[in-house]
Coordinates of C-alpha atoms in Angstrom, one line a residue:
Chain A
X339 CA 73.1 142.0 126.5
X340 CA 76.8 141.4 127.3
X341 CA 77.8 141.8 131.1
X342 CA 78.9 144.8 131.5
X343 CA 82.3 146.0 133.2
X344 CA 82.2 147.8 136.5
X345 CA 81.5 151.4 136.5
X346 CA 81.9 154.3 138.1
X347 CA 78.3 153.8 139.4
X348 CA 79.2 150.8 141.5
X349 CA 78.9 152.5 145.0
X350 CA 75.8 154.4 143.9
X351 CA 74.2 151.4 142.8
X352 CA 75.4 148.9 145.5
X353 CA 73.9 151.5 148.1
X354 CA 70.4 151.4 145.9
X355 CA 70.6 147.8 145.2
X356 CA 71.8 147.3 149.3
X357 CA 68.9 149.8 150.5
X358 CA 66.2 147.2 148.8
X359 CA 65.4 150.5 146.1
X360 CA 66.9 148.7 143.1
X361 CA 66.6 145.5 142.2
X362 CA 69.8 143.4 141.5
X363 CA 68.3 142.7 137.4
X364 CA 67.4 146.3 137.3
X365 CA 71.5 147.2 138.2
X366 CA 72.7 144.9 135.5
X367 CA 70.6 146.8 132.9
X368 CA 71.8 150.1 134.2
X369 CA 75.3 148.7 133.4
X370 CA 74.6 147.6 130.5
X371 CA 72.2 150.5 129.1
X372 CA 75.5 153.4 130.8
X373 CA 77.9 151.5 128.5
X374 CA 75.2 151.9 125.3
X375 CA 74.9 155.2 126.2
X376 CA 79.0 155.9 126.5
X377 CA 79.2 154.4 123.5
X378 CA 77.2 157.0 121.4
X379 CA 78.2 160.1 122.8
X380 CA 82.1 159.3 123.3
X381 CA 82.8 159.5 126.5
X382 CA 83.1 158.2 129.4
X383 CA 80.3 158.9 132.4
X384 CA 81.3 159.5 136.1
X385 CA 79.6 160.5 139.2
X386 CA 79.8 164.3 138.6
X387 CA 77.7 164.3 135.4
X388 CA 76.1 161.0 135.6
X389 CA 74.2 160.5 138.8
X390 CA 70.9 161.7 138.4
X391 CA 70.8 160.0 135.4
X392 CA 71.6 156.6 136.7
X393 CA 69.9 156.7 139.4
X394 CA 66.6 157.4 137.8
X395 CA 67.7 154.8 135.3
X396 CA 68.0 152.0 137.9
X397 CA 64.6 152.9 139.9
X398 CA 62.6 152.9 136.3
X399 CA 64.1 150.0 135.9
X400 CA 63.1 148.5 139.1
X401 CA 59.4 149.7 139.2
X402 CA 59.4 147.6 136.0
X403 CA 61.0 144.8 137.3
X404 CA 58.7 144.8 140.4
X405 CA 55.5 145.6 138.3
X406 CA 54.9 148.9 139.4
X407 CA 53.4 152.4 138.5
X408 CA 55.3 154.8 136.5
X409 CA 55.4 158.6 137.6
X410 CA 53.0 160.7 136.6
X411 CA 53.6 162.1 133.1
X412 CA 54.9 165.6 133.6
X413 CA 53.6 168.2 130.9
X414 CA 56.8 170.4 130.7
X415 CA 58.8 167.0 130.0
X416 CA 56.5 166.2 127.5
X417 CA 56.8 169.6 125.7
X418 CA 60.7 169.1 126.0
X419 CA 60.8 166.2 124.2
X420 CA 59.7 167.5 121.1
X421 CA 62.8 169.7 120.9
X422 CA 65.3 166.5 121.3
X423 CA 64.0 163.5 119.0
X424 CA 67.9 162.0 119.0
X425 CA 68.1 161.7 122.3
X426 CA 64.4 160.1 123.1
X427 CA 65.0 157.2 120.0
X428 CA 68.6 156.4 122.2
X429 CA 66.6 156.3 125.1
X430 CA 63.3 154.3 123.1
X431 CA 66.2 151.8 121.9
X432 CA 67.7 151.2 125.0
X433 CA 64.6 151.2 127.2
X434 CA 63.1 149.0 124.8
X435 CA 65.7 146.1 124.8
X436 CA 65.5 146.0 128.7
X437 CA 61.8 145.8 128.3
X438 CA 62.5 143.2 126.1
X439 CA 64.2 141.5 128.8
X440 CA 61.8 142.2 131.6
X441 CA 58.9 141.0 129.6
X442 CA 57.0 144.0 130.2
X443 CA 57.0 147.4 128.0
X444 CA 58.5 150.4 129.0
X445 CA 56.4 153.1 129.7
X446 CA 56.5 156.4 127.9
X447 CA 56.6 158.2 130.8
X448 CA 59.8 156.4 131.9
X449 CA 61.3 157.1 127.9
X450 CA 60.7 161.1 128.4
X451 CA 62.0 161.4 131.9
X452 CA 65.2 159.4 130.7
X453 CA 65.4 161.5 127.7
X454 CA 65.3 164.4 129.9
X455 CA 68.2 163.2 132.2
X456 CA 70.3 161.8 128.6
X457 CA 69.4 165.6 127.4
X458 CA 71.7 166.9 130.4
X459 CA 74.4 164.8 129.3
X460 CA 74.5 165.5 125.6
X461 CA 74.0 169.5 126.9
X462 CA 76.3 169.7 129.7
Chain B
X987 CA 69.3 170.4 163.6
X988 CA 71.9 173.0 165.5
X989 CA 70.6 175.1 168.6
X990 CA 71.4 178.3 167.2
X991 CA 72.4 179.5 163.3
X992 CA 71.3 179.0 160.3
X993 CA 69.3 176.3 159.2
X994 CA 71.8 174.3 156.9
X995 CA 70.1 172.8 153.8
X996 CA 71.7 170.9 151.4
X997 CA 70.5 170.8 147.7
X998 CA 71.0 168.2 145.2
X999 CA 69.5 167.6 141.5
X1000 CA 68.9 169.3 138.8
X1001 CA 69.9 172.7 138.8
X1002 CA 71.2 172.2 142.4
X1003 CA 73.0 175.8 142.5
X1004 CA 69.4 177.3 141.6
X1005 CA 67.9 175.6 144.4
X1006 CA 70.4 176.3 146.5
X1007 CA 70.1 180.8 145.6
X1008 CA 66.3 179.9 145.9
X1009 CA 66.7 178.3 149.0
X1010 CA 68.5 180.9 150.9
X1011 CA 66.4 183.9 149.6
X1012 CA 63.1 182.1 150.5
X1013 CA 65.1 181.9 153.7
X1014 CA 65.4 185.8 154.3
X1015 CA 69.0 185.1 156.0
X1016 CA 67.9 182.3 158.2
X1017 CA 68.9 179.7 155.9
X1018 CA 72.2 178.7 154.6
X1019 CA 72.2 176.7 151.6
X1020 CA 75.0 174.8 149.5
X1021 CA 74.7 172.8 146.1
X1022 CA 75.9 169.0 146.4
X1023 CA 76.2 165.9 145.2
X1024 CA 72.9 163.1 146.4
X1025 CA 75.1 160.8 148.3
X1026 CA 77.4 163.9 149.9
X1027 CA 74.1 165.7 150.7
X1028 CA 72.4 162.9 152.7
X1029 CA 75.9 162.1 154.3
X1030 CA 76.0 165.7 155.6
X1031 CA 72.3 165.3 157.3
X1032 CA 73.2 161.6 158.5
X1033 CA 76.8 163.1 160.1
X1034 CA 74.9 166.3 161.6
X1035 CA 76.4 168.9 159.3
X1036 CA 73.8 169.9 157.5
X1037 CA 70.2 170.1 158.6
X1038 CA 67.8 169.2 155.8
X1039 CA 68.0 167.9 152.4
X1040 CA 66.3 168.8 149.2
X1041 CA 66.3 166.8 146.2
X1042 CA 64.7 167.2 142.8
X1043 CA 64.7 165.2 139.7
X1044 CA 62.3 165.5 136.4
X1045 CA 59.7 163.0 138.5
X1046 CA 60.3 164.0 142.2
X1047 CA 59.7 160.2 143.2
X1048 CA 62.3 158.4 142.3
X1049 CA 66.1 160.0 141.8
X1050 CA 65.1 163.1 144.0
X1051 CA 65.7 160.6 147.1
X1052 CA 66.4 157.6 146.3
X1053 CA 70.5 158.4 147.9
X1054 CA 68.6 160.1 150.7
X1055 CA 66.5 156.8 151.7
X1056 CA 69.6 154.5 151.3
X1057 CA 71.4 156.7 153.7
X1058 CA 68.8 158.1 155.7
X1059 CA 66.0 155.4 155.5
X1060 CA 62.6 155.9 154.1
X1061 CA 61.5 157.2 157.7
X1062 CA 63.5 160.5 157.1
X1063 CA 62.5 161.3 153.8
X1064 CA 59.0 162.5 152.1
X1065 CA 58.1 163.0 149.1
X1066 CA 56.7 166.6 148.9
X1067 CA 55.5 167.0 145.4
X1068 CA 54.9 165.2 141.7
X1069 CA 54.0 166.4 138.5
X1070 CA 50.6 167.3 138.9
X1071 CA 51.0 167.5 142.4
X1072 CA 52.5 170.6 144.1
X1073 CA 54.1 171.1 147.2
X1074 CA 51.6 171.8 150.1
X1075 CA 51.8 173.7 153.2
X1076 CA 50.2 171.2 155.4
X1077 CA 51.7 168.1 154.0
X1078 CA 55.1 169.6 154.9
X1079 CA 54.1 170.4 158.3
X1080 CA 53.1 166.6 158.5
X1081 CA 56.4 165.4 157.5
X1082 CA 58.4 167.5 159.5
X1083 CA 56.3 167.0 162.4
X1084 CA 57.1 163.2 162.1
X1085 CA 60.9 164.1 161.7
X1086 CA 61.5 163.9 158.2
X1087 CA 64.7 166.1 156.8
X1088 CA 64.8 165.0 153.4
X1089 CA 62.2 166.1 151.1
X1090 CA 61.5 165.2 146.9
X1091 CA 60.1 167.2 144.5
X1092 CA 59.8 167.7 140.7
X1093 CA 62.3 170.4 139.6
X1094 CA 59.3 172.5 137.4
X1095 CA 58.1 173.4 141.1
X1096 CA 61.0 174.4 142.5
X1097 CA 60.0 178.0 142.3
X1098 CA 56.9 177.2 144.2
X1099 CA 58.0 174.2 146.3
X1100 CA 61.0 175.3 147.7
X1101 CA 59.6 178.6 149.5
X1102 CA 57.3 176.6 150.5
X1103 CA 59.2 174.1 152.0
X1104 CA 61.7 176.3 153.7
X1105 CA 59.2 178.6 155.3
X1106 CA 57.7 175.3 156.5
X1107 CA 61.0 174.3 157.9
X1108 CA 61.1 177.8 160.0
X1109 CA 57.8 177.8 161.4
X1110 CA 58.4 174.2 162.9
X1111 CA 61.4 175.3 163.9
X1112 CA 60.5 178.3 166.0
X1113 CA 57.0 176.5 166.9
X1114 CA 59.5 173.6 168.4
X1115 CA 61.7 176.7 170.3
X1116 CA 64.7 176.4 168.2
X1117 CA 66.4 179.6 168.3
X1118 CA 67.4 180.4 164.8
X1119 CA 69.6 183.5 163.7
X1120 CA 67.5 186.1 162.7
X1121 CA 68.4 188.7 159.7
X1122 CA 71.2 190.8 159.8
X1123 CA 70.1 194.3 159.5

């Protein structure tokens, strides 16, 4: 993955990465997985419509950097799912090339919450 | 949290403004309850202008506080519920009774969680002799 440029994320994740939350690998996928996401739906993303899914983005990202659980699967996210396949391949694409780079796969838990925080975004 | 007035409560996640209606009718006029941003939110308990801080995401682990515990620290915050596990009575009495003001949960509780969390927040407040505004009328 290309470094990405700065975003408008970089005082929420410098607070995450500066609070010990987020690991500094698990901030440079963010980047890079906010610009893939920018990319396919047009637009840019900015802290009024974009925090919750950042933020969720960076600490998956960091409970796989650091080896750690994944939330409990939620049965009304699962349920959800079903109704947005589009948005859960983005999200299996891009979770899956950070995996990639971790060395460890992401788990489906992480994909659906993700998908449920990208659905917010494509739905407004 | 202020001597006298409403308990302040700020709201942050998904469906925020939601939270925030549910907040304040769980609250029967005793709480006062505004939609923000994560970051604004846990500034406005850190500053003193706002008393407690709810947060939801889908999980309730992670994004629900994760601003809150970088402004707050981890000592102020408390994860009240996950999918699978609801909001209790007792646990919320535990966190507030170690001074925690920020508290996580998944959003498909909120209708349960958040009365319960607020009427938690009264009762340790009147049990600790704060004199909050009672109802109009």
């Amino acid at each position: 993955m290309s470094e990405p440029a700065a975003t408008a994320f970089d005082e929420r994740l410098s607070l995450l990465v500066g609070s010990g939350q987020v690991t500094p690998v698990a901030r440079r996928l963010t980047e890079s997985v906010v610009v893939e996401v920018e990319t396919a739906l047009g637009r840019a993303l900015g802290e009024d419509d974009g925090a919750p899914f950042v933020t969720h983005l960076a600490m998956a990202l960091s409970r796989l950097d650091r080896g750690e659980e994944a939330p409990a699967p939620s049965v009304a996210v699962e349920e959800e799912l079903r109704a947005h396949p589009r948005e859960h391949e983005l999200m299996e694409r891009a979770l899956g090339r950070c995996g990639d780079e971790l060395g460890r796969p992401v788990p489906a838990t992480e994909v659906a919450y993700m998908t449920m925080h990208l659905c917010a975004l494509t739905e407004g | 949290v202020a001597e006298t007035g409403p308990v302040r409560v700020v709201v942050s996640g998904v469906d925020a403004a939601g939270m925030a209606a549910l907040a304040e009718q769980a609250g029967a006029g005793r709480v006062r309850a505004a939609a923000t941003g994560d970051m604004a939110g846990a500034r406005l308990v850190e500053t003193g202008r706002a008393d407690f801080y709810l947060g939801t995401c889908w999980s309730g682990g992670g994004g629900a506080l994760a601003a809150a515990t970088a402004i707050l620290g981890a000592r102020r915050v408390g994860i009240a519920g996950t999918p699978g596990r609801p909001v209790r009575a007792d646990r919320m009495r535990e966190f507030l009774s170690e001074g925690r003001s920020a508290f996580g949960f998944p959003h498909e509780q909120s209708a349960s969680a958040i009365p319960t969390i607020v009427h938690a927040i009264l009762e340790h407040l009147d049990e600790s002799g704060r004199a909050a505004e009672q109802p109009a009328g």
